[in-house]
Short mmCIF file of C-alpha atoms and ligand atoms in Angstrom, two decimals:
data_model
loop_
_atom_site.label_atom_id
_atom_site.label_comp_id
_atom_site.label_asym_id
_atom_site.label_seq_id
_atom_site.Cartn_x
_atom_site.Cartn_y
_atom_site.Cartn_z
CA MET A 285 -88.84 -74.77 -33.01
CA ILE A 286 -92.03 -76.77 -33.52
CA ASP A 287 -91.47 -80.44 -32.70
CA THR A 288 -94.07 -81.99 -34.99
CA LEU A 289 -93.26 -85.49 -33.69
CA ARG A 290 -94.52 -84.59 -30.21
CA LEU A 291 -96.95 -81.73 -30.70
CA THR A 292 -100.59 -82.76 -30.26
CA ALA A 293 -103.34 -81.02 -32.22
CA GLU A 294 -104.73 -79.70 -28.93
CA GLU A 295 -101.35 -78.14 -28.07
CA ALA A 296 -101.04 -76.76 -31.59
CA THR A 297 -104.51 -75.20 -31.26
CA GLY A 298 -103.34 -73.54 -28.02
CA LEU A 299 -100.22 -72.16 -29.72
CA VAL A 300 -102.30 -70.64 -32.51
CA GLU A 301 -104.98 -69.26 -30.16
CA ARG A 302 -102.42 -67.58 -27.94
CA GLY A 303 -100.76 -66.09 -31.00
CA GLU A 304 -97.45 -67.84 -30.27
CA VAL A 305 -97.37 -69.49 -33.68
CA SER A 306 -99.33 -68.57 -36.79
CA GLY A 307 -101.31 -71.05 -38.84
CA ALA A 308 -98.92 -70.41 -41.73
CA GLU A 309 -95.88 -71.23 -39.54
CA LEU A 310 -97.49 -74.47 -38.41
CA HIS A 311 -98.32 -75.41 -41.98
CA ARG A 312 -94.71 -74.71 -42.99
CA ALA A 313 -93.35 -76.81 -40.09
CA TYR A 314 -95.38 -79.82 -41.25
CA LEU A 315 -94.37 -79.32 -44.89
CA ASP A 316 -90.72 -79.27 -43.74
CA ALA A 317 -91.25 -82.50 -41.79
CA ILE A 318 -92.88 -84.03 -44.87
CA ALA A 319 -89.93 -82.97 -47.05
CA GLU A 320 -87.58 -84.61 -44.55
CA ARG A 321 -89.33 -87.89 -43.76
CA ASP A 322 -91.95 -88.60 -46.42
CA PRO A 323 -89.53 -89.67 -49.16
CA GLU A 324 -88.87 -92.75 -46.98
CA LEU A 325 -92.47 -93.29 -45.81
CA HIS A 326 -94.69 -92.22 -48.74
CA ALA A 327 -97.63 -91.30 -46.52
CA TYR A 328 -98.74 -88.56 -48.92
CA LEU A 329 -99.97 -88.72 -52.50
CA CYS A 330 -99.87 -84.94 -52.77
CA THR A 331 -99.34 -81.92 -50.54
CA VAL A 332 -100.80 -78.42 -50.60
CA ASP A 333 -98.30 -75.55 -50.35
CA GLU A 334 -100.56 -72.63 -49.55
CA PRO A 335 -102.65 -72.97 -46.37
CA ASP A 336 -106.36 -72.27 -46.94
CA GLY A 337 -107.07 -71.52 -43.27
CA GLU A 338 -105.48 -70.08 -40.13
CA GLY A 339 -105.87 -73.10 -37.82
CA VAL A 340 -104.16 -76.45 -37.23
CA PRO A 341 -103.60 -78.20 -40.57
CA ILE A 342 -105.05 -81.60 -41.44
CA ALA A 343 -104.29 -84.48 -43.80
CA LEU A 344 -107.18 -86.20 -45.59
CA LYS A 345 -107.29 -89.74 -46.90
CA ASP A 346 -107.48 -89.59 -50.67
CA VAL A 347 -111.04 -90.94 -50.81
CA ILE A 348 -112.28 -87.58 -49.53
CA SER A 349 -113.21 -85.22 -52.36
CA THR A 350 -111.38 -81.91 -52.21
CA ARG A 351 -112.35 -79.16 -54.58
CA GLY A 352 -109.59 -78.49 -57.11
CA VAL A 353 -107.18 -80.94 -55.43
CA GLU A 354 -106.61 -84.28 -57.17
CA THR A 355 -108.57 -87.11 -55.54
CA THR A 356 -107.55 -90.56 -56.77
CA ALA A 357 -108.55 -93.17 -54.15
CA ALA A 358 -105.02 -94.42 -54.97
CA SER A 359 -106.35 -95.79 -58.28
CA LYS A 360 -105.06 -95.21 -61.79
CA ILE A 361 -108.65 -94.97 -62.95
CA LEU A 362 -109.03 -91.65 -61.10
CA ALA A 363 -105.62 -90.24 -62.04
CA GLY A 364 -105.92 -86.54 -62.73
CA TYR A 365 -109.47 -86.27 -61.35
CA LYS A 366 -110.04 -82.94 -59.58
CA PRO A 367 -113.44 -82.78 -57.87
CA VAL A 368 -115.53 -79.67 -58.42
CA TYR A 369 -116.85 -79.75 -54.85
CA ASP A 370 -115.70 -80.59 -51.31
CA ALA A 371 -116.91 -83.62 -49.39
CA THR A 372 -118.95 -82.49 -46.38
CA VAL A 373 -116.18 -83.58 -43.98
CA ALA A 374 -113.61 -81.55 -45.98
CA ALA A 375 -115.97 -78.55 -46.01
CA ARG A 376 -116.46 -78.84 -42.24
CA CYS A 377 -112.70 -78.94 -41.63
CA LYS A 378 -112.33 -75.89 -43.87
CA ALA A 379 -115.13 -74.06 -42.06
CA ALA A 380 -113.38 -74.81 -38.75
CA GLY A 381 -110.24 -73.16 -40.17
CA LEU A 382 -108.16 -76.31 -40.64
CA PRO A 383 -106.03 -75.91 -43.76
CA LEU A 384 -105.47 -78.94 -45.98
CA LEU A 385 -101.88 -80.25 -45.75
CA GLY A 386 -102.31 -82.94 -48.35
CA LYS A 387 -104.01 -86.16 -49.42
CA THR A 388 -102.80 -89.43 -47.94
CA ASN A 389 -102.08 -92.80 -49.48
CA LEU A 390 -104.36 -95.83 -49.11
CA ASP A 391 -105.12 -99.21 -50.61
CA GLU A 392 -106.81 -98.66 -53.96
CA PHE A 393 -110.47 -97.78 -53.30
CA ALA A 394 -109.80 -98.53 -49.60
CA MET A 395 -109.59 -102.27 -50.37
CA GLY A 396 -106.83 -103.76 -48.27
CA SER A 397 -105.16 -103.91 -44.87
CA SER A 398 -101.59 -102.80 -45.61
CA THR A 399 -101.66 -99.85 -48.06
CA GLU A 400 -99.72 -102.10 -50.45
CA ASN A 401 -102.66 -102.11 -52.89
CA SER A 402 -102.09 -98.43 -53.74
CA ALA A 403 -101.51 -97.97 -57.47
CA TYR A 404 -98.91 -95.36 -56.47
CA GLY A 405 -96.70 -97.59 -54.30
CA PRO A 406 -96.95 -98.59 -50.65
CA THR A 407 -96.63 -96.50 -47.48
CA HIS A 408 -94.03 -97.61 -44.93
CA ASN A 409 -94.51 -97.87 -41.17
CA PRO A 410 -92.73 -95.05 -39.25
CA TRP A 411 -91.82 -97.55 -36.48
CA ASP A 412 -90.02 -99.78 -38.99
CA PRO A 413 -89.98 -98.82 -42.68
CA ASN A 414 -89.61 -102.48 -43.68
CA ARG A 415 -93.10 -103.06 -42.33
CA VAL A 416 -96.59 -102.03 -43.46
CA PRO A 417 -98.53 -99.26 -41.71
CA GLY A 418 -101.77 -101.27 -41.95
CA GLY A 419 -104.58 -100.19 -44.18
CA SER A 420 -106.45 -99.02 -45.87
CA SER A 421 -105.94 -95.62 -44.14
CA GLY A 422 -102.20 -96.35 -43.74
CA GLY A 423 -101.14 -93.03 -45.24
CA SER A 424 -103.14 -91.07 -42.65
CA THR A 425 -101.96 -93.14 -39.67
CA ALA A 426 -98.31 -93.10 -40.82
CA ALA A 427 -98.49 -89.32 -41.33
CA VAL A 428 -99.77 -88.79 -37.77
CA ALA A 429 -97.29 -91.25 -36.22
CA ALA A 430 -94.32 -89.67 -38.03
CA GLY A 431 -95.25 -86.07 -37.16
CA LEU A 432 -96.20 -85.29 -40.76
CA ALA A 433 -99.70 -84.14 -39.73
CA PRO A 434 -101.12 -83.24 -36.32
CA TRP A 435 -104.31 -85.10 -37.16
CA ALA A 436 -105.97 -86.73 -40.13
CA LEU A 437 -109.16 -88.25 -41.43
CA GLY A 438 -109.45 -91.84 -42.58
CA SER A 439 -112.34 -94.05 -43.60
CA ASP A 440 -113.32 -97.38 -42.14
CA THR A 441 -115.48 -99.95 -43.92
CA GLY A 442 -114.07 -103.10 -42.37
CA GLY A 443 -111.35 -101.86 -40.04
CA SER A 444 -109.48 -99.33 -42.17
CA ILE A 445 -109.11 -96.73 -39.41
CA LYS A 446 -108.80 -99.00 -36.39
CA GLN A 447 -106.30 -101.51 -37.82
CA PRO A 448 -103.74 -99.02 -39.24
CA ALA A 449 -104.08 -96.88 -36.08
CA SER A 450 -103.16 -100.00 -34.13
CA LEU A 451 -100.16 -100.83 -36.36
CA CYS A 452 -98.84 -97.23 -36.25
CA GLY A 453 -99.32 -96.58 -32.52
CA VAL A 454 -101.91 -93.81 -32.90
CA VAL A 455 -105.55 -93.32 -31.87
CA GLY A 456 -108.35 -93.89 -34.38
CA LEU A 457 -112.12 -93.80 -34.13
CA ARG A 458 -114.52 -95.61 -36.40
CA PRO A 459 -117.73 -93.70 -35.58
CA THR A 460 -121.25 -95.09 -35.27
CA TYR A 461 -122.64 -95.69 -38.76
CA GLY A 462 -124.74 -92.67 -39.72
CA THR A 463 -123.00 -90.07 -37.56
CA VAL A 464 -120.51 -88.77 -40.14
CA SER A 465 -121.50 -87.67 -43.63
CA ARG A 466 -120.45 -89.78 -46.61
CA TYR A 467 -121.27 -87.01 -49.09
CA GLY A 468 -118.27 -86.63 -51.38
CA ILE A 469 -116.51 -89.78 -50.18
CA VAL A 470 -115.41 -92.22 -52.89
CA ALA A 471 -117.90 -95.00 -52.13
CA PHE A 472 -116.70 -98.54 -51.38
CA ALA A 473 -119.44 -100.40 -49.44
CA SER A 474 -122.12 -97.88 -48.63
CA SER A 475 -123.79 -99.76 -45.76
CA LEU A 476 -120.45 -99.84 -43.91
CA ASP A 477 -118.33 -96.84 -44.98
CA GLN A 478 -117.68 -94.25 -42.24
CA VAL A 479 -115.14 -91.43 -42.06
CA GLY A 480 -113.40 -90.91 -38.73
CA PRO A 481 -110.58 -89.08 -36.93
CA ILE A 482 -106.97 -90.23 -36.45
CA ALA A 483 -104.66 -88.45 -33.98
CA LYS A 484 -101.96 -88.92 -31.35
CA THR A 485 -104.33 -88.65 -28.39
CA VAL A 486 -107.91 -89.49 -27.54
CA ARG A 487 -108.66 -85.83 -26.80
CA ASP A 488 -107.40 -84.83 -30.26
CA CYS A 489 -109.71 -87.45 -31.76
CA ALA A 490 -112.64 -86.06 -29.79
CA LEU A 491 -111.84 -82.50 -30.93
CA LEU A 492 -111.74 -83.58 -34.57
CA HIS A 493 -114.81 -85.78 -34.29
CA ARG A 494 -116.72 -82.80 -32.92
CA ILE A 495 -115.88 -80.91 -36.12
CA ILE A 496 -116.96 -83.60 -38.61
CA ALA A 497 -119.88 -85.42 -36.93
CA GLY A 498 -123.60 -84.73 -37.13
CA ARG A 499 -126.48 -84.70 -39.55
CA ASP A 500 -125.83 -83.61 -43.11
CA PRO A 501 -128.80 -82.87 -45.36
CA LEU A 502 -126.66 -84.10 -48.28
CA ASP A 503 -126.40 -87.63 -46.79
CA SER A 504 -129.79 -89.04 -45.89
CA THR A 505 -128.24 -91.84 -43.81
CA THR A 506 -126.91 -89.32 -41.25
CA VAL A 507 -128.65 -88.38 -38.01
CA GLU A 508 -128.31 -85.65 -35.42
CA LEU A 509 -126.01 -86.70 -32.55
CA PRO A 510 -128.06 -87.42 -29.42
CA GLU A 511 -125.57 -85.41 -27.35
CA PRO A 512 -122.67 -83.11 -28.19
CA ILE A 513 -119.14 -84.57 -28.28
CA GLU A 514 -117.32 -83.75 -25.04
CA LEU A 515 -113.62 -83.48 -24.37
CA PRO A 516 -112.77 -86.37 -22.04
CA GLN A 517 -111.34 -85.49 -18.62
CA ALA A 518 -111.88 -88.61 -16.50
CA GLU A 519 -108.85 -90.29 -14.99
CA ASP A 520 -110.64 -93.41 -13.78
CA LEU A 521 -113.13 -96.02 -14.96
CA LYS A 522 -115.27 -96.14 -11.82
CA GLY A 523 -118.72 -97.55 -12.40
CA LEU A 524 -117.93 -98.86 -15.90
CA ARG A 525 -118.77 -102.45 -16.75
CA VAL A 526 -116.17 -103.72 -19.23
CA GLY A 527 -116.86 -106.97 -21.10
CA VAL A 528 -114.12 -109.18 -22.51
CA PRO A 529 -115.65 -111.21 -25.35
CA LYS A 530 -113.93 -114.59 -25.26
CA GLU A 531 -113.89 -115.18 -29.02
CA LEU A 532 -112.55 -111.70 -29.83
CA ASN A 533 -109.70 -112.18 -27.37
CA GLU A 534 -108.83 -115.80 -28.04
CA ALA A 535 -109.24 -116.02 -31.82
CA ASP A 536 -106.72 -118.08 -33.80
CA GLY A 537 -103.79 -116.04 -35.01
CA ILE A 538 -103.60 -113.52 -32.15
CA GLU A 539 -99.89 -113.12 -31.42
CA PRO A 540 -98.84 -113.83 -27.82
CA GLY A 541 -97.23 -110.37 -27.53
CA VAL A 542 -100.52 -108.76 -28.59
CA SER A 543 -102.52 -110.78 -26.02
CA GLU A 544 -100.04 -109.87 -23.29
CA ALA A 545 -100.29 -106.13 -23.93
CA VAL A 546 -104.09 -106.30 -24.13
CA ASN A 547 -104.40 -108.43 -20.97
CA ARG A 548 -102.16 -106.03 -19.05
CA THR A 549 -104.44 -103.19 -20.14
CA ILE A 550 -107.54 -105.09 -19.05
CA GLU A 551 -105.89 -105.53 -15.65
CA LEU A 552 -105.18 -101.80 -15.62
CA ALA A 553 -108.86 -101.10 -16.37
CA ARG A 554 -109.71 -103.10 -13.26
CA GLU A 555 -107.22 -101.08 -11.20
CA LEU A 556 -108.84 -97.89 -12.53
CA GLY A 557 -112.15 -99.03 -11.06
CA ALA A 558 -113.86 -100.86 -13.92
CA GLU A 559 -115.90 -103.96 -13.25
CA VAL A 560 -114.46 -106.47 -15.72
CA GLY A 561 -116.24 -109.66 -16.80
CA GLU A 562 -116.12 -112.23 -19.58
CA CYS A 563 -118.77 -112.57 -22.28
CA SER A 564 -119.28 -114.39 -25.54
CA LEU A 565 -119.94 -113.46 -29.19
CA PRO A 566 -119.76 -116.88 -30.82
CA ARG A 567 -121.42 -116.11 -34.15
CA SER A 568 -120.04 -112.60 -34.65
CA VAL A 569 -116.44 -113.68 -34.69
CA GLU A 570 -117.00 -116.85 -36.67
CA PHE A 571 -119.24 -115.28 -39.33
CA GLY A 572 -118.28 -111.59 -39.28
CA LEU A 573 -115.45 -111.86 -41.78
CA PRO A 574 -117.13 -114.22 -44.31
CA CYS A 575 -120.29 -112.14 -44.12
CA TYR A 576 -118.28 -108.94 -44.72
CA TYR A 577 -116.59 -110.49 -47.77
CA LEU A 578 -119.99 -111.00 -49.38
CA ILE A 579 -121.56 -107.68 -48.45
CA ALA A 580 -118.58 -105.36 -49.05
CA PRO A 581 -117.66 -106.70 -52.53
CA SER A 582 -121.35 -106.78 -53.55
CA GLU A 583 -121.80 -103.13 -52.72
CA ALA A 584 -118.39 -102.30 -54.22
CA SER A 585 -119.28 -103.96 -57.52
CA SER A 586 -122.24 -101.63 -57.78
CA ASN A 587 -120.40 -98.50 -56.58
CA LEU A 588 -117.44 -99.04 -58.92
CA ALA A 589 -119.69 -99.33 -61.99
CA ARG A 590 -119.48 -95.54 -62.35
CA TYR A 591 -115.81 -95.63 -63.41
CA ASP A 592 -116.31 -96.16 -67.08
CA GLY A 593 -113.97 -93.66 -68.72
CA VAL A 594 -116.80 -91.23 -69.41
CA ARG A 595 -117.12 -89.12 -66.28
CA TYR A 596 -113.88 -89.30 -64.34
CA GLY A 597 -110.13 -89.63 -64.79
CA LEU A 598 -108.70 -92.22 -67.12
CA ARG A 599 -110.06 -93.09 -70.59
CA VAL A 600 -108.46 -95.74 -72.78
CA GLY A 601 -109.44 -95.99 -76.43
CA ASN A 602 -112.17 -94.30 -78.41
CA GLY A 603 -114.66 -95.23 -81.06
CA ASP A 604 -116.64 -98.23 -79.88
CA ILE A 605 -118.04 -97.32 -76.48
CA ARG A 606 -118.20 -100.87 -75.06
CA ALA A 607 -114.58 -101.47 -75.99
CA MET A 608 -113.67 -98.13 -74.39
CA TYR A 609 -115.43 -99.13 -71.12
CA GLU A 610 -113.63 -102.46 -71.07
CA ARG A 611 -110.20 -101.11 -71.87
CA THR A 612 -110.52 -98.28 -69.37
CA ARG A 613 -111.60 -100.61 -66.56
CA ASP A 614 -108.98 -103.19 -67.47
CA ALA A 615 -106.17 -100.62 -67.45
CA GLY A 616 -107.52 -98.48 -64.61
CA PHE A 617 -108.36 -100.98 -61.86
CA GLY A 618 -105.71 -102.96 -59.97
CA ASP A 619 -106.03 -106.63 -59.03
CA GLU A 620 -107.89 -106.18 -55.73
CA PRO A 621 -110.74 -104.00 -57.06
CA LYS A 622 -111.07 -106.42 -59.99
CA ARG A 623 -111.24 -109.37 -57.59
CA ARG A 624 -113.95 -107.60 -55.54
CA ILE A 625 -115.96 -106.58 -58.61
CA MET A 626 -116.01 -110.20 -59.79
CA LEU A 627 -116.89 -111.58 -56.34
CA GLY A 628 -119.60 -108.98 -55.83
CA THR A 629 -121.12 -109.31 -59.28
CA TYR A 630 -121.35 -113.07 -58.78
CA ALA A 631 -122.91 -112.74 -55.31
CA LEU A 632 -125.55 -110.33 -56.65
CA SER A 633 -126.41 -112.23 -59.83
CA ALA A 634 -129.91 -113.59 -60.41
CA GLY A 635 -130.25 -117.02 -58.83
CA TYR A 636 -127.42 -116.43 -56.37
CA TYR A 637 -128.57 -113.20 -54.72
CA ASP A 638 -130.65 -114.90 -52.01
CA ALA A 639 -128.03 -117.54 -51.32
CA TYR A 640 -125.17 -115.06 -50.92
CA TYR A 641 -126.01 -111.37 -50.44
CA GLY A 642 -129.43 -112.06 -48.90
CA GLN A 643 -128.06 -114.71 -46.58
CA ALA A 644 -125.18 -112.47 -45.50
CA GLN A 645 -127.67 -109.73 -44.61
CA LYS A 646 -129.56 -112.17 -42.40
CA VAL A 647 -126.36 -113.21 -40.66
CA ARG A 648 -125.61 -109.53 -40.19
CA THR A 649 -128.83 -109.21 -38.19
CA LEU A 650 -127.73 -112.10 -35.96
CA ILE A 651 -124.40 -110.35 -35.36
CA ARG A 652 -126.19 -107.12 -34.46
CA ASP A 653 -128.43 -108.96 -31.99
CA GLU A 654 -125.49 -110.75 -30.41
CA PHE A 655 -123.63 -107.46 -29.80
CA ARG A 656 -126.81 -105.90 -28.47
CA ALA A 657 -127.15 -108.68 -25.89
CA ALA A 658 -123.51 -108.34 -24.80
CA LEU A 659 -123.88 -104.55 -24.55
CA ASP A 660 -126.98 -104.98 -22.36
CA GLN A 661 -124.69 -106.61 -19.83
CA PHE A 662 -121.66 -104.34 -20.28
CA ASP A 663 -121.08 -100.65 -21.04
CA LEU A 664 -118.29 -101.48 -23.43
CA LEU A 665 -116.31 -104.40 -24.82
CA VAL A 666 -112.56 -104.74 -25.32
CA SER A 667 -110.26 -106.83 -27.53
CA PRO A 668 -107.08 -106.48 -29.55
CA THR A 669 -107.71 -104.29 -32.61
CA SER A 670 -105.50 -106.43 -34.85
CA PRO A 671 -104.32 -109.99 -34.19
CA THR A 672 -100.75 -109.01 -35.09
CA VAL A 673 -98.35 -106.10 -34.92
CA ALA A 674 -97.16 -104.51 -38.18
CA PHE A 675 -95.98 -107.22 -40.59
CA PRO A 676 -93.17 -106.98 -43.17
CA LEU A 677 -93.98 -105.51 -46.58
CA GLY A 678 -94.77 -108.31 -49.01
CA ALA A 679 -95.57 -110.85 -46.27
CA LYS A 680 -99.24 -111.20 -47.28
CA THR A 681 -99.47 -109.75 -50.77
CA ASP A 682 -99.63 -113.18 -52.43
CA ASN A 683 -102.32 -114.46 -50.12
CA PRO A 684 -105.51 -112.36 -50.11
CA LEU A 685 -107.14 -114.55 -47.43
CA ALA A 686 -104.25 -114.02 -45.00
CA MET A 687 -104.53 -110.28 -45.69
CA TYR A 688 -108.32 -110.35 -45.08
CA LEU A 689 -107.73 -111.99 -41.67
CA SER A 690 -105.97 -108.81 -40.47
CA ASP A 691 -109.45 -107.42 -39.82
CA VAL A 692 -111.06 -110.47 -38.23
CA LEU A 693 -111.37 -108.61 -34.89
CA ALA A 694 -112.18 -105.17 -36.30
CA ILE A 695 -114.97 -106.25 -38.67
CA PRO A 696 -117.63 -107.80 -36.36
CA PRO A 697 -118.62 -104.55 -34.57
CA ASN A 698 -118.67 -102.75 -37.94
CA MET A 699 -121.22 -105.25 -39.23
CA ALA A 700 -123.41 -104.20 -36.29
CA GLY A 701 -123.00 -100.46 -37.06
CA LEU A 702 -121.17 -99.93 -33.76
CA PRO A 703 -118.43 -97.40 -33.00
CA GLY A 704 -114.92 -98.58 -32.16
CA LEU A 705 -111.91 -96.75 -30.78
CA SER A 706 -108.38 -98.09 -31.13
CA ILE A 707 -105.76 -96.82 -28.70
CA PRO A 708 -102.12 -97.89 -28.44
CA CYS A 709 -101.70 -100.06 -25.34
CA GLY A 710 -98.06 -101.16 -25.41
CA LEU A 711 -95.32 -102.64 -27.54
CA SER A 712 -94.60 -106.17 -28.68
CA ASP A 713 -91.16 -106.72 -30.22
CA GLY A 714 -90.77 -102.94 -30.27
CA LEU A 715 -93.93 -102.46 -32.35
CA PRO A 716 -97.24 -100.90 -31.22
CA VAL A 717 -100.23 -102.98 -30.10
CA GLY A 718 -103.76 -101.55 -30.34
CA LEU A 719 -106.67 -102.04 -27.95
CA GLN A 720 -110.15 -101.95 -29.47
CA LEU A 721 -112.94 -100.42 -27.35
CA ILE A 722 -116.44 -101.16 -28.66
CA GLY A 723 -119.60 -99.45 -27.40
CA PRO A 724 -123.28 -99.23 -28.30
CA GLN A 725 -124.43 -96.94 -31.11
CA PHE A 726 -123.80 -93.25 -30.29
CA SER A 727 -121.50 -94.08 -27.35
CA GLU A 728 -118.56 -92.04 -28.68
CA ASN A 729 -118.40 -89.92 -25.50
CA LEU A 730 -118.12 -93.05 -23.41
CA LEU A 731 -115.41 -94.51 -25.67
CA PHE A 732 -113.46 -91.25 -25.48
CA ARG A 733 -113.83 -91.15 -21.71
CA ALA A 734 -112.61 -94.72 -21.22
CA GLY A 735 -109.91 -94.34 -23.87
CA HIS A 736 -108.61 -91.16 -22.27
CA ALA A 737 -108.47 -92.65 -18.77
CA LEU A 738 -106.59 -95.69 -20.06
CA GLU A 739 -104.28 -93.52 -22.17
CA GLN A 740 -103.33 -91.45 -19.10
CA ALA A 741 -102.61 -94.56 -17.06
CA LEU A 742 -100.72 -96.33 -19.87
CA ALA A 743 -98.54 -93.30 -20.70
CA PHE A 744 -97.70 -94.85 -24.09
CA ASP A 745 -95.10 -92.78 -25.95
CA TYR A 746 -96.48 -92.26 -29.44
CA VAL A 747 -93.18 -91.08 -30.94
CA PRO A 748 -91.73 -94.06 -32.88
CA THR A 749 -88.61 -95.30 -31.09
CA ARG A 750 -86.34 -94.93 -34.13
CA LEU A 751 -87.34 -91.28 -34.63
CA LYS A 752 -86.61 -90.16 -31.05
N1 LIG B 988 -109.31 -104.53 -45.03
C1 LIG B 988 -110.72 -104.51 -45.29
C2 LIG B 988 -110.97 -104.68 -46.76
O1 LIG B 988 -110.05 -104.89 -47.49
C3 LIG B 988 -111.30 -103.23 -44.81
C4 LIG B 988 -111.06 -102.09 -45.70
C5 LIG B 988 -111.72 -100.83 -45.23
O2 LIG B 988 -112.17 -100.72 -44.09
N2 LIG B 988 -111.81 -99.86 -46.12
O3 LIG B 988 -112.06 -104.61 -47.23
#
């Protein structure tokens, strides 16, 4: 019997390598788990019956192009679209022998923090199906938490790996901007989008990151990693200087139960030998979110111009081409993409560009400099990943600003191009709390090392209580 709720990807790799289980048997075990639990959770938009590799299977967020397998970005406008090529990250997983289990649900075009913006219905949190899994990579994090995939890929523009990882009690890495190829990823905000790994353990994340990261000639924003990704072993934090940015840890709206779990973990870091000190990021936390909500919609308004009924998916009407564009976009896009297209088009329009997009880019430079100064003093910074635990479905759907605030702690380091790792660090009201570890650019090995040491000491049980 394969217990998909407990089995880590590393253990599964061992089973396959020792010939104890075949890749096909593993694939079947996950499909059986999906058949049993996914009707309640809706983590998947589609599954793949025949494994196309002999290794440990993987689930991919449905913004990742997969040759011959429908790729919708959870939008009606891409319904029926089957890419003719694989995204580089999908190709790398394939080359490493990881068969595709299926494509996971998300907020339409990765715009959202709860997976409720999917045009195909929301995903539910495996810890409590009345609550959201976070978003936008909520399908991938719910699949991993519920044992419906050993590991998965998500994408993170403004928190979409870290925040749902936090709400589902799994580990997620948003890599340094430029270390993972965006070739074949449905573009949202190109100066921020990064694909990253989601898994039950930090070591699983490192194994998967090793497969996907590195320069890709098909994405000119990628670079060679300065050092290979290592599997973390360390059990302590000796010699590490850990900074606790005041504003990221005391922001309005952080639930007391979240602060308690994070503070206990900071204390644990000290016991493991870290030198812990306070620091400050006054502008990053105050301006990170507003600055993101100018830059991300601006870039989205440009990226989404390509969905016009001509090249992909849905087409509504014929005859007059302008009318066809309008009808297709009106019928194909949901409310949130429409809101972002309007915001972004306004911010980029002649006469307003300098005041909005240009100004936001300048503020972005200030945020980068502020993080750089803090990371001169400390090796890494810590904070809650999300101010709250998983919230009930529907709680924020009528209030976009309340929804946007879910990422107030996850967004600032993204604006600076920095990597962030979220690990589960305890429960509050029976729901997982995530700790965000932020490091300098290219510090993934350090984040994995610190995350692994904390994970060992915390001994968090990633199997959702109600599924035990
Ligand atoms: N929740 C944020 C947004 O709606 C981030 C989304 C993301 O990272 N893809 O834009």
